[in-house]
Amino acid sequence: MSDVIVIGHKAPDTDTVCSAIVYAAIKGYKAATPGELNEETAWVLNYFKVPAPPLLQNAAGKKLVLVDHNEPAQVVDGADQAEIIEIVDHHKMNFVCNTPIYVHVEPVGSTATVLAKKYADWVKNNPTYAGLLLSAVLSDTVIFKSPTTTDEDKKVAADLAKIAGISDIQAFGIDIKKAKASIKGKPIADVIHVDFKDFDFGGKKVGIGQTELIDINECYDRAGEISSYLNELKAGKGYAMVVFIGTDIIKEGSELYFAGDAAVMEKAFGKKPEGASMWLDGVMSRKKQVAPPLEKAFTS
Ligand code: MG
Ligand code: MG
Ligand code: MG
């Protein structure tokens, strides 16, 4: 057994966890996760009867492959004292290394898509892992509704579904999303942190959380709670701005809650916030539709 560990980003999602498991299996490496699995990922692993990877919260001294991220702020703690030997990802590069390493990044909807393409022959003979990759594609592309979706994601998903024996891709996608698509009765801190990413925008620390819902009214019902938590987080953790994206996957749009300068939000999204939030039609992707305009507003 090799001592290489394949690991995804903090606040792990289905793509990062499933890609780590599958890539570790392909290469004979070990998979690990830097944080607890969310309900959606737990549902997927349970569905395919695959055990959760062990928790690794400090990677100092380890040999790592990073999947589904390369942003230093999203990497497991201790990674500055680890050896990173490879990156497989579908995000923009913001990673500097001192030695040459393997990097495989493609502008597609999920890291699972990158793996399914490159290792198609291997995946063909491993239906359980095909199922994990399919779940990751459907999760990251929000069942192909996200603007991050490419034709390659759809093609790969169709192939994976055949291998995994999933006959109705849409219905399976909704089952996956339903596992996490409610915030009812959950502590607001958990809601905001379950999918939360830190960014560095021109030297300013910005945090962006996201949740996907079947009904955005669940956010409206708790708007005051959301806003006060964001303000607390901003003040306590040295953020220039904290944003929480409540995405309605049926209406295909998002309510953006924020703590920070309203003028920056207006500059980024071309719309005046009403109080501490704004609705943006068609916005579903943090990576493609929220982080880039915010970064531009902070740096230009
Ligand atoms: Mg991810
Ligand atoms: Mg991903
Ligand atoms: Mg995501």
PDB file of C-alpha atoms and ligand atoms in Angstrom:
ATOM      1  CA  MET A   1       0.000   0.000   0.000  1.00  0.00           C
ATOM      2  CA  SER A   2       1.322   3.350  -0.956  1.00  0.00           C
ATOM      3  CA  ASP A   3       1.641   6.099   1.629  1.00  0.00           C
ATOM      4  CA  VAL A   4       0.137   8.704  -0.690  1.00  0.00           C
ATOM      5  CA  ILE A   5      -3.124  10.262   0.535  1.00  0.00           C
ATOM      6  CA  VAL A   6      -5.748  11.660  -1.822  1.00  0.00           C
ATOM      7  CA  ILE A   7      -7.665  14.426  -0.103  1.00  0.00           C
ATOM      8  CA  GLY A   8     -10.350  16.948  -1.002  1.00  0.00           C
ATOM      9  CA  HIS A   9     -11.087  20.451   0.238  1.00  0.00           C
ATOM     10  CA  LYS A  10     -12.263  21.629   3.652  1.00  0.00           C
ATOM     11  CA  ALA A  11     -16.044  21.672   4.091  1.00  0.00           C
ATOM     12  CA  PRO A  12     -16.084  18.620   1.813  1.00  0.00           C
ATOM     13  CA  ASP A  13     -18.754  18.170  -0.850  1.00  0.00           C
ATOM     14  CA  THR A  14     -19.786  15.127  -2.853  1.00  0.00           C
ATOM     15  CA  ASP A  15     -17.400  15.833  -5.747  1.00  0.00           C
ATOM     16  CA  THR A  16     -14.351  16.260  -3.551  1.00  0.00           C
ATOM     17  CA  VAL A  17     -15.066  13.144  -1.420  1.00  0.00           C
ATOM     18  CA  CYS A  18     -16.088  10.819  -4.271  1.00  0.00           C
ATOM     19  CA  SER A  19     -13.206  11.971  -6.460  1.00  0.00           C
ATOM     20  CA  ALA A  20     -10.769  11.279  -3.612  1.00  0.00           C
ATOM     21  CA  ILE A  21     -12.188   7.786  -3.052  1.00  0.00           C
ATOM     22  CA  VAL A  22     -12.152   6.874  -6.756  1.00  0.00           C
ATOM     23  CA  TYR A  23      -8.736   8.324  -7.532  1.00  0.00           C
ATOM     24  CA  ALA A  24      -7.243   6.554  -4.507  1.00  0.00           C
ATOM     25  CA  ALA A  25      -8.768   3.274  -5.727  1.00  0.00           C
ATOM     26  CA  ILE A  26      -7.422   3.775  -9.258  1.00  0.00           C
ATOM     27  CA  LYS A  27      -3.886   4.562  -8.078  1.00  0.00           C
ATOM     28  CA  GLY A  28      -3.659   2.280  -5.036  1.00  0.00           C
ATOM     29  CA  TYR A  29      -3.441   5.333  -2.752  1.00  0.00           C
ATOM     30  CA  LYS A  30      -5.444   6.021   0.415  1.00  0.00           C
ATOM     31  CA  ALA A  31      -8.340   8.490   0.537  1.00  0.00           C
ATOM     32  CA  ALA A  32      -8.983  10.896   3.417  1.00  0.00           C
ATOM     33  CA  THR A  33     -11.290  13.802   4.181  1.00  0.00           C
ATOM     34  CA  PRO A  34     -10.299  16.997   6.035  1.00  0.00           C
ATOM     35  CA  GLY A  35     -13.794  17.408   7.518  1.00  0.00           C
ATOM     36  CA  GLU A  36     -17.059  15.637   8.306  1.00  0.00           C
ATOM     37  CA  LEU A  37     -19.164  14.605   5.320  1.00  0.00           C
ATOM     38  CA  ASN A  38     -22.307  16.581   4.546  1.00  0.00           C
ATOM     39  CA  GLU A  39     -25.694  14.832   4.455  1.00  0.00           C
ATOM     40  CA  GLU A  40     -25.718  14.615   0.680  1.00  0.00           C
ATOM     41  CA  THR A  41     -22.342  12.869   0.506  1.00  0.00           C
ATOM     42  CA  ALA A  42     -23.275  10.550   3.382  1.00  0.00           C
ATOM     43  CA  TRP A  43     -26.456   9.627   1.459  1.00  0.00           C
ATOM     44  CA  VAL A  44     -24.445   8.855  -1.689  1.00  0.00           C
ATOM     45  CA  LEU A  45     -21.873   6.677   0.107  1.00  0.00           C
ATOM     46  CA  ASN A  46     -24.654   4.832   1.914  1.00  0.00           C
ATOM     47  CA  TYR A  47     -26.507   4.286  -1.385  1.00  0.00           C
ATOM     48  CA  PHE A  48     -23.466   2.650  -2.978  1.00  0.00           C
ATOM     49  CA  LYS A  49     -22.379   0.959   0.278  1.00  0.00           C
ATOM     50  CA  VAL A  50     -18.963   2.606   0.279  1.00  0.00           C
ATOM     51  CA  PRO A  51     -17.390   3.469   3.652  1.00  0.00           C
ATOM     52  CA  ALA A  52     -16.538   7.095   4.395  1.00  0.00           C
ATOM     53  CA  PRO A  53     -12.837   7.931   4.119  1.00  0.00           C
ATOM     54  CA  PRO A  54     -11.067   8.519   7.445  1.00  0.00           C
ATOM     55  CA  LEU A  55     -10.818  12.037   8.813  1.00  0.00           C
ATOM     56  CA  LEU A  56      -7.420  13.727   8.415  1.00  0.00           C
ATOM     57  CA  GLN A  57      -7.438  17.166   9.987  1.00  0.00           C
ATOM     58  CA  ASN A  58      -3.717  17.793   9.937  1.00  0.00           C
ATOM     59  CA  ALA A  59      -1.606  16.605   7.012  1.00  0.00           C
ATOM     60  CA  ALA A  60       1.836  17.695   8.220  1.00  0.00           C
ATOM     61  CA  GLY A  61       4.511  15.243   7.070  1.00  0.00           C
ATOM     62  CA  LYS A  62       2.195  13.455   4.613  1.00  0.00           C
ATOM     63  CA  LYS A  63       2.425  12.955   0.860  1.00  0.00           C
ATOM     64  CA  LEU A  64      -0.742  14.382  -0.731  1.00  0.00           C
ATOM     65  CA  VAL A  65      -2.743  14.438  -3.929  1.00  0.00           C
ATOM     66  CA  LEU A  66      -5.267  17.304  -3.872  1.00  0.00           C
ATOM     67  CA  VAL A  67      -8.552  16.754  -5.661  1.00  0.00           C
ATOM     68  CA  ASP A  68     -11.253  19.313  -6.461  1.00  0.00           C
ATOM     69  CA  HIS A  69      -9.311  22.305  -5.082  1.00  0.00           C
ATOM     70  CA  ASN A  70      -6.019  24.146  -5.234  1.00  0.00           C
ATOM     71  CA  GLU A  71      -6.873  27.392  -3.402  1.00  0.00           C
ATOM     72  CA  PRO A  72      -4.420  27.451  -0.424  1.00  0.00           C
ATOM     73  CA  ALA A  73      -7.176  28.604   1.968  1.00  0.00           C
ATOM     74  CA  GLN A  74      -9.208  25.467   1.177  1.00  0.00           C
ATOM     75  CA  VAL A  75      -6.411  22.932   1.673  1.00  0.00           C
ATOM     76  CA  VAL A  76      -6.274  20.711   4.780  1.00  0.00           C
ATOM     77  CA  ASP A  77      -4.356  22.178   7.735  1.00  0.00           C
ATOM     78  CA  GLY A  78      -0.694  21.236   7.897  1.00  0.00           C
ATOM     79  CA  ALA A  79      -0.385  21.080   4.102  1.00  0.00           C
ATOM     80  CA  ASP A  80       2.415  23.662   4.231  1.00  0.00           C
ATOM     81  CA  GLN A  81       4.449  20.941   5.980  1.00  0.00           C
ATOM     82  CA  ALA A  82       3.283  18.193   3.626  1.00  0.00           C
ATOM     83  CA  GLU A  83       4.530  17.150   0.209  1.00  0.00           C
ATOM     84  CA  ILE A  84       1.915  17.840  -2.456  1.00  0.00           C
ATOM     85  CA  ILE A  85       2.716  15.626  -5.438  1.00  0.00           C
ATOM     86  CA  GLU A  86      -0.312  16.132  -7.674  1.00  0.00           C
ATOM     87  CA  ILE A  87      -3.486  18.158  -8.245  1.00  0.00           C
ATOM     88  CA  VAL A  88      -6.628  17.019 -10.093  1.00  0.00           C
ATOM     89  CA  ASP A  89      -9.184  19.810 -10.285  1.00  0.00           C
ATOM     90  CA  HIS A  90     -11.710  21.889 -12.202  1.00  0.00           C
ATOM     91  CA  HIS A  91     -11.161  25.285 -10.534  1.00  0.00           C
ATOM     92  CA  LYS A  92      -8.945  28.174 -11.557  1.00  0.00           C
ATOM     93  CA  MET A  93      -5.353  27.787 -10.472  1.00  0.00           C
ATOM     94  CA  ASN A  94      -4.178  29.753  -7.484  1.00  0.00           C
ATOM     95  CA  PHE A  95      -1.408  27.428  -6.384  1.00  0.00           C
ATOM     96  CA  VAL A  96       2.319  28.048  -6.315  1.00  0.00           C
ATOM     97  CA  CYS A  97       4.777  25.231  -5.702  1.00  0.00           C
ATOM     98  CA  ASN A  98       8.553  25.040  -5.380  1.00  0.00           C
ATOM     99  CA  THR A  99       8.996  21.822  -7.327  1.00  0.00           C
ATOM    100  CA  PRO A 100       7.386  20.527 -10.519  1.00  0.00           C
ATOM    101  CA  ILE A 101       4.284  18.449  -9.812  1.00  0.00           C
ATOM    102  CA  TYR A 102       1.556  16.734 -11.845  1.00  0.00           C
ATOM    103  CA  VAL A 103      -1.407  19.027 -12.451  1.00  0.00           C
ATOM    104  CA  HIS A 104      -4.536  17.989 -14.307  1.00  0.00           C
ATOM    105  CA  VAL A 105      -7.152  20.733 -14.486  1.00  0.00           C
ATOM    106  CA  GLU A 106      -9.999  20.982 -16.987  1.00  0.00           C
ATOM    107  CA  PRO A 107     -12.780  23.555 -17.315  1.00  0.00           C
ATOM    108  CA  VAL A 108     -15.594  21.048 -16.748  1.00  0.00           C
ATOM    109  CA  GLY A 109     -18.435  20.788 -14.230  1.00  0.00           C
ATOM    110  CA  SER A 110     -16.783  18.445 -11.737  1.00  0.00           C
ATOM    111  CA  THR A 111     -13.507  16.782 -10.822  1.00  0.00           C
ATOM    112  CA  ALA A 112     -15.359  13.488 -11.289  1.00  0.00           C
ATOM    113  CA  THR A 113     -15.748  14.376 -14.978  1.00  0.00           C
ATOM    114  CA  VAL A 114     -11.963  14.766 -15.309  1.00  0.00           C
ATOM    115  CA  LEU A 115     -11.413  11.329 -13.708  1.00  0.00           C
ATOM    116  CA  ALA A 116     -14.211   9.589 -15.624  1.00  0.00           C
ATOM    117  CA  LYS A 117     -12.726  10.769 -18.929  1.00  0.00           C
ATOM    118  CA  LYS A 118      -9.113   9.944 -18.170  1.00  0.00           C
ATOM    119  CA  TYR A 119      -9.793   6.568 -16.553  1.00  0.00           C
ATOM    120  CA  ALA A 120     -12.810   5.483 -18.641  1.00  0.00           C
ATOM    121  CA  ASP A 121     -11.453   1.948 -19.115  1.00  0.00           C
ATOM    122  CA  TRP A 122     -10.914   1.411 -15.403  1.00  0.00           C
ATOM    123  CA  VAL A 123     -14.303   2.883 -14.474  1.00  0.00           C
ATOM    124  CA  LYS A 124     -16.055   0.588 -16.977  1.00  0.00           C
ATOM    125  CA  ASN A 125     -15.194  -2.392 -14.787  1.00  0.00           C
ATOM    126  CA  ASN A 126     -16.053  -0.735 -11.477  1.00  0.00           C
ATOM    127  CA  PRO A 127     -19.808   0.026 -11.334  1.00  0.00           C
ATOM    128  CA  THR A 128     -19.744   1.157  -7.691  1.00  0.00           C
ATOM    129  CA  TYR A 129     -17.101   3.753  -8.432  1.00  0.00           C
ATOM    130  CA  ALA A 130     -18.967   4.763 -11.610  1.00  0.00           C
ATOM    131  CA  GLY A 131     -21.943   5.431  -9.318  1.00  0.00           C
ATOM    132  CA  LEU A 132     -19.836   7.635  -7.046  1.00  0.00           C
ATOM    133  CA  LEU A 133     -18.523   9.616 -10.014  1.00  0.00           C
ATOM    134  CA  LEU A 134     -22.042   9.997 -11.442  1.00  0.00           C
ATOM    135  CA  SER A 135     -23.242  11.309  -8.075  1.00  0.00           C
ATOM    136  CA  ALA A 136     -20.390  13.821  -8.010  1.00  0.00           C
ATOM    137  CA  VAL A 137     -21.165  15.098 -11.530  1.00  0.00           C
ATOM    138  CA  LEU A 138     -24.866  15.498 -10.681  1.00  0.00           C
ATOM    139  CA  SER A 139     -24.065  17.187  -7.379  1.00  0.00           C
ATOM    140  CA  ASP A 140     -21.554  19.716  -8.698  1.00  0.00           C
ATOM    141  CA  THR A 141     -23.568  20.604 -11.811  1.00  0.00           C
ATOM    142  CA  VAL A 142     -26.826  20.736  -9.793  1.00  0.00           C
ATOM    143  CA  ILE A 143     -28.294  18.104 -12.135  1.00  0.00           C
ATOM    144  CA  PHE A 144     -26.899  19.996 -15.171  1.00  0.00           C
ATOM    145  CA  LYS A 145     -28.653  23.273 -14.222  1.00  0.00           C
ATOM    146  CA  SER A 146     -25.508  25.103 -13.149  1.00  0.00           C
ATOM    147  CA  PRO A 147     -23.817  27.273 -15.811  1.00  0.00           C
ATOM    148  CA  THR A 148     -20.631  25.351 -15.011  1.00  0.00           C
ATOM    149  CA  THR A 149     -22.145  22.356 -16.847  1.00  0.00           C
ATOM    150  CA  THR A 150     -20.431  21.333 -20.082  1.00  0.00           C
ATOM    151  CA  ASP A 151     -21.433  18.862 -22.806  1.00  0.00           C
ATOM    152  CA  GLU A 152     -18.666  16.608 -21.503  1.00  0.00           C
ATOM    153  CA  ASP A 153     -20.343  16.405 -18.090  1.00  0.00           C
ATOM    154  CA  LYS A 154     -23.608  15.268 -19.696  1.00  0.00           C
ATOM    155  CA  LYS A 155     -21.873  12.723 -21.887  1.00  0.00           C
ATOM    156  CA  VAL A 156     -19.786  11.341 -19.035  1.00  0.00           C
ATOM    157  CA  ALA A 157     -22.884  11.140 -16.796  1.00  0.00           C
ATOM    158  CA  ALA A 158     -24.801   9.147 -19.411  1.00  0.00           C
ATOM    159  CA  ASP A 159     -21.902   6.669 -19.696  1.00  0.00           C
ATOM    160  CA  LEU A 160     -21.470   6.405 -15.916  1.00  0.00           C
ATOM    161  CA  ALA A 161     -25.215   5.855 -15.381  1.00  0.00           C
ATOM    162  CA  LYS A 162     -25.132   2.897 -17.783  1.00  0.00           C
ATOM    163  CA  ILE A 163     -22.173   1.357 -15.968  1.00  0.00           C
ATOM    164  CA  ALA A 164     -23.714   1.977 -12.528  1.00  0.00           C
ATOM    165  CA  GLY A 165     -27.142   0.712 -13.568  1.00  0.00           C
ATOM    166  CA  ILE A 166     -28.951   4.012 -12.890  1.00  0.00           C
ATOM    167  CA  SER A 167     -31.790   4.242 -15.412  1.00  0.00           C
ATOM    168  CA  ASP A 168     -33.232   7.691 -14.593  1.00  0.00           C
ATOM    169  CA  ILE A 169     -30.422  10.222 -14.178  1.00  0.00           C
ATOM    170  CA  GLN A 170     -32.715  13.176 -13.371  1.00  0.00           C
ATOM    171  CA  ALA A 171     -34.628  11.292 -10.689  1.00  0.00           C
ATOM    172  CA  PHE A 172     -31.385  10.024  -9.170  1.00  0.00           C
ATOM    173  CA  GLY A 173     -30.027  13.590  -9.182  1.00  0.00           C
ATOM    174  CA  ILE A 174     -33.082  14.870  -7.302  1.00  0.00           C
ATOM    175  CA  ASP A 175     -32.738  12.057  -4.745  1.00  0.00           C
ATOM    176  CA  ILE A 176     -29.124  13.150  -4.154  1.00  0.00           C
ATOM    177  CA  LYS A 177     -30.030  16.819  -3.806  1.00  0.00           C
ATOM    178  CA  LYS A 178     -33.008  16.131  -1.525  1.00  0.00           C
ATOM    179  CA  ALA A 179     -30.666  14.634   1.065  1.00  0.00           C
ATOM    180  CA  LYS A 180     -29.328  18.110   1.905  1.00  0.00           C
ATOM    181  CA  ALA A 181     -31.870  20.534   0.413  1.00  0.00           C
ATOM    182  CA  SER A 182     -33.486  21.748   3.624  1.00  0.00           C
ATOM    183  CA  ILE A 183     -32.229  23.952   6.446  1.00  0.00           C
ATOM    184  CA  LYS A 184     -35.285  23.433   8.652  1.00  0.00           C
ATOM    185  CA  GLY A 185     -34.360  22.963  12.290  1.00  0.00           C
ATOM    186  CA  LYS A 186     -30.601  23.118  11.631  1.00  0.00           C
ATOM    187  CA  PRO A 187     -28.358  25.476  13.638  1.00  0.00           C
ATOM    188  CA  ILE A 188     -27.565  28.478  11.430  1.00  0.00           C
ATOM    189  CA  ALA A 189     -23.793  28.072  11.930  1.00  0.00           C
ATOM    190  CA  ASP A 190     -24.006  24.546  10.487  1.00  0.00           C
ATOM    191  CA  VAL A 191     -26.107  25.771   7.560  1.00  0.00           C
ATOM    192  CA  ILE A 192     -23.538  28.417   6.652  1.00  0.00           C
ATOM    193  CA  HIS A 193     -20.396  26.332   7.212  1.00  0.00           C
ATOM    194  CA  VAL A 194     -21.397  23.057   5.582  1.00  0.00           C
ATOM    195  CA  ASP A 195     -20.248  24.398   2.194  1.00  0.00           C
ATOM    196  CA  PHE A 196     -18.063  27.398   2.991  1.00  0.00           C
ATOM    197  CA  LYS A 197     -14.943  28.561   1.168  1.00  0.00           C
ATOM    198  CA  ASP A 198     -12.340  31.180   2.014  1.00  0.00           C
ATOM    199  CA  PHE A 199     -10.841  33.331  -0.708  1.00  0.00           C
ATOM    200  CA  ASP A 200      -8.127  35.950  -0.931  1.00  0.00           C
ATOM    201  CA  PHE A 201      -9.320  38.821  -3.120  1.00  0.00           C
ATOM    202  CA  GLY A 202      -6.439  41.282  -3.518  1.00  0.00           C
ATOM    203  CA  GLY A 203      -5.272  40.750   0.056  1.00  0.00           C
ATOM    204  CA  LYS A 204      -8.821  40.837   1.469  1.00  0.00           C
ATOM    205  CA  LYS A 205     -10.195  37.747   3.173  1.00  0.00           C
ATOM    206  CA  VAL A 206     -13.626  36.877   1.819  1.00  0.00           C
ATOM    207  CA  GLY A 207     -15.738  33.896   2.881  1.00  0.00           C
ATOM    208  CA  ILE A 208     -18.545  32.523   0.704  1.00  0.00           C
ATOM    209  CA  GLY A 209     -20.976  29.858   1.922  1.00  0.00           C
ATOM    210  CA  GLN A 210     -23.677  28.221  -0.146  1.00  0.00           C
ATOM    211  CA  THR A 211     -26.683  26.016   0.386  1.00  0.00           C
ATOM    212  CA  GLU A 212     -29.020  24.478  -2.162  1.00  0.00           C
ATOM    213  CA  LEU A 213     -32.714  24.333  -1.383  1.00  0.00           C
ATOM    214  CA  ILE A 214     -35.892  23.029  -2.913  1.00  0.00           C
ATOM    215  CA  ASP A 215     -37.653  26.119  -1.476  1.00  0.00           C
ATOM    216  CA  ILE A 216     -35.888  29.473  -0.903  1.00  0.00           C
ATOM    217  CA  ASN A 217     -38.599  30.477   1.599  1.00  0.00           C
ATOM    218  CA  GLU A 218     -36.664  28.436   4.149  1.00  0.00           C
ATOM    219  CA  CYS A 219     -33.983  31.155   3.926  1.00  0.00           C
ATOM    220  CA  TYR A 220     -36.467  34.034   3.966  1.00  0.00           C
ATOM    221  CA  ASP A 221     -37.972  32.617   7.163  1.00  0.00           C
ATOM    222  CA  ARG A 222     -34.549  32.834   8.841  1.00  0.00           C
ATOM    223  CA  ALA A 223     -33.138  35.960   7.151  1.00  0.00           C
ATOM    224  CA  GLY A 224     -32.515  37.807  10.439  1.00  0.00           C
ATOM    225  CA  GLU A 225     -30.672  34.862  11.909  1.00  0.00           C
ATOM    226  CA  ILE A 226     -28.561  34.457   8.763  1.00  0.00           C
ATOM    227  CA  SER A 227     -27.576  38.131   8.710  1.00  0.00           C
ATOM    228  CA  SER A 228     -26.639  38.365  12.341  1.00  0.00           C
ATOM    229  CA  TYR A 229     -24.517  35.211  12.054  1.00  0.00           C
ATOM    230  CA  LEU A 230     -22.705  36.600   8.985  1.00  0.00           C
ATOM    231  CA  ASN A 231     -21.971  39.862  10.816  1.00  0.00           C
ATOM    232  CA  GLU A 232     -20.667  37.968  13.825  1.00  0.00           C
ATOM    233  CA  LEU A 233     -18.426  35.844  11.606  1.00  0.00           C
ATOM    234  CA  LYS A 234     -17.091  38.888   9.753  1.00  0.00           C
ATOM    235  CA  ALA A 235     -16.225  40.723  12.974  1.00  0.00           C
ATOM    236  CA  GLY A 236     -14.787  37.689  14.741  1.00  0.00           C
ATOM    237  CA  LYS A 237     -12.641  36.185  11.990  1.00  0.00           C
ATOM    238  CA  GLY A 238     -11.194  39.218  10.196  1.00  0.00           C
ATOM    239  CA  TYR A 239     -13.202  38.965   6.989  1.00  0.00           C
ATOM    240  CA  ALA A 240     -13.604  41.943   4.668  1.00  0.00           C
ATOM    241  CA  MET A 241     -16.851  40.353   3.521  1.00  0.00           C
ATOM    242  CA  VAL A 242     -18.878  37.233   4.226  1.00  0.00           C
ATOM    243  CA  VAL A 243     -21.490  36.073   1.728  1.00  0.00           C
ATOM    244  CA  PHE A 244     -24.078  33.322   2.018  1.00  0.00           C
ATOM    245  CA  ILE A 245     -25.706  32.068  -1.170  1.00  0.00           C
ATOM    246  CA  GLY A 246     -29.129  30.487  -0.741  1.00  0.00           C
ATOM    247  CA  THR A 247     -29.757  28.723  -4.053  1.00  0.00           C
ATOM    248  CA  ASP A 248     -33.247  27.635  -5.076  1.00  0.00           C
ATOM    249  CA  ILE A 249     -32.586  24.711  -7.435  1.00  0.00           C
ATOM    250  CA  ILE A 250     -36.177  24.716  -8.708  1.00  0.00           C
ATOM    251  CA  LYS A 251     -36.462  28.496  -9.349  1.00  0.00           C
ATOM    252  CA  GLU A 252     -32.840  28.485 -10.585  1.00  0.00           C
ATOM    253  CA  GLY A 253     -31.656  31.589  -8.784  1.00  0.00           C
ATOM    254  CA  SER A 254     -30.064  32.656  -5.512  1.00  0.00           C
ATOM    255  CA  GLU A 255     -30.612  35.037  -2.613  1.00  0.00           C
ATOM    256  CA  LEU A 256     -27.222  36.490  -1.656  1.00  0.00           C
ATOM    257  CA  TYR A 257     -26.941  37.478   2.008  1.00  0.00           C
ATOM    258  CA  PHE A 258     -23.869  39.477   2.966  1.00  0.00           C
ATOM    259  CA  ALA A 259     -22.026  41.157   5.792  1.00  0.00           C
ATOM    260  CA  GLY A 260     -19.785  43.889   4.442  1.00  0.00           C
ATOM    261  CA  ASP A 261     -19.860  46.920   2.199  1.00  0.00           C
ATOM    262  CA  ALA A 262     -23.140  47.113   0.234  1.00  0.00           C
ATOM    263  CA  ALA A 263     -21.364  49.264  -2.376  1.00  0.00           C
ATOM    264  CA  VAL A 264     -19.016  46.361  -3.173  1.00  0.00           C
ATOM    265  CA  MET A 265     -22.019  44.056  -3.664  1.00  0.00           C
ATOM    266  CA  GLU A 266     -23.662  46.583  -5.965  1.00  0.00           C
ATOM    267  CA  LYS A 267     -20.428  46.976  -7.933  1.00  0.00           C
ATOM    268  CA  ALA A 268     -20.060  43.201  -8.233  1.00  0.00           C
ATOM    269  CA  PHE A 269     -23.598  42.278  -9.208  1.00  0.00           C
ATOM    270  CA  GLY A 270     -24.976  45.487 -10.742  1.00  0.00           C
ATOM    271  CA  LYS A 271     -27.928  45.542  -8.383  1.00  0.00           C
ATOM    272  CA  LYS A 272     -28.620  47.482  -5.183  1.00  0.00           C
ATOM    273  CA  PRO A 273     -29.041  45.143  -2.219  1.00  0.00           C
ATOM    274  CA  GLU A 274     -32.339  45.450  -0.353  1.00  0.00           C
ATOM    275  CA  GLY A 275     -31.069  45.593   3.193  1.00  0.00           C
ATOM    276  CA  ALA A 276     -28.670  42.728   3.786  1.00  0.00           C
ATOM    277  CA  SER A 277     -29.412  40.605   0.727  1.00  0.00           C
ATOM    278  CA  MET A 278     -30.371  40.511  -2.957  1.00  0.00           C
ATOM    279  CA  TRP A 279     -32.035  38.008  -5.286  1.00  0.00           C
ATOM    280  CA  LEU A 280     -30.112  37.139  -8.443  1.00  0.00           C
ATOM    281  CA  ASP A 281     -32.039  35.290 -11.131  1.00  0.00           C
ATOM    282  CA  GLY A 282     -30.122  32.487 -12.838  1.00  0.00           C
ATOM    283  CA  VAL A 283     -27.224  32.600 -10.367  1.00  0.00           C
ATOM    284  CA  MET A 284     -26.381  29.096  -9.119  1.00  0.00           C
ATOM    285  CA  SER A 285     -22.592  28.824  -9.175  1.00  0.00           C
ATOM    286  CA  ARG A 286     -20.256  30.287  -6.567  1.00  0.00           C
ATOM    287  CA  LYS A 287     -17.279  29.451  -8.756  1.00  0.00           C
ATOM    288  CA  LYS A 288     -18.563  31.004 -11.959  1.00  0.00           C
ATOM    289  CA  GLN A 289     -21.128  33.627 -10.973  1.00  0.00           C
ATOM    290  CA  VAL A 290     -20.343  34.855  -7.464  1.00  0.00           C
ATOM    291  CA  ALA A 291     -16.611  34.614  -6.707  1.00  0.00           C
ATOM    292  CA  PRO A 292     -15.325  36.194  -9.980  1.00  0.00           C
ATOM    293  CA  PRO A 293     -17.472  39.378  -9.906  1.00  0.00           C
ATOM    294  CA  LEU A 294     -16.752  39.808  -6.190  1.00  0.00           C
ATOM    295  CA  GLU A 295     -13.024  39.425  -6.762  1.00  0.00           C
ATOM    296  CA  LYS A 296     -13.232  42.024  -9.526  1.00  0.00           C
ATOM    297  CA  ALA A 297     -15.172  44.426  -7.300  1.00  0.00           C
ATOM    298  CA  PHE A 298     -12.508  44.088  -4.602  1.00  0.00           C
ATOM    299  CA  THR A 299      -9.518  44.425  -6.892  1.00  0.00           C
ATOM    300  CA  SER A 300     -10.503  46.990  -9.522  1.00  0.00           C
TER     301      SER A 300
HETATM  302 MG    MG B   1     -15.975  20.879  -4.420  1.00  0.00          MG
HETATM  303 MG    MG B   2     -16.012  20.085  -7.739  1.00  0.00          MG
HETATM  304 MG    MG B   3     -19.818  22.826  -5.092  1.00  0.00          MG
END
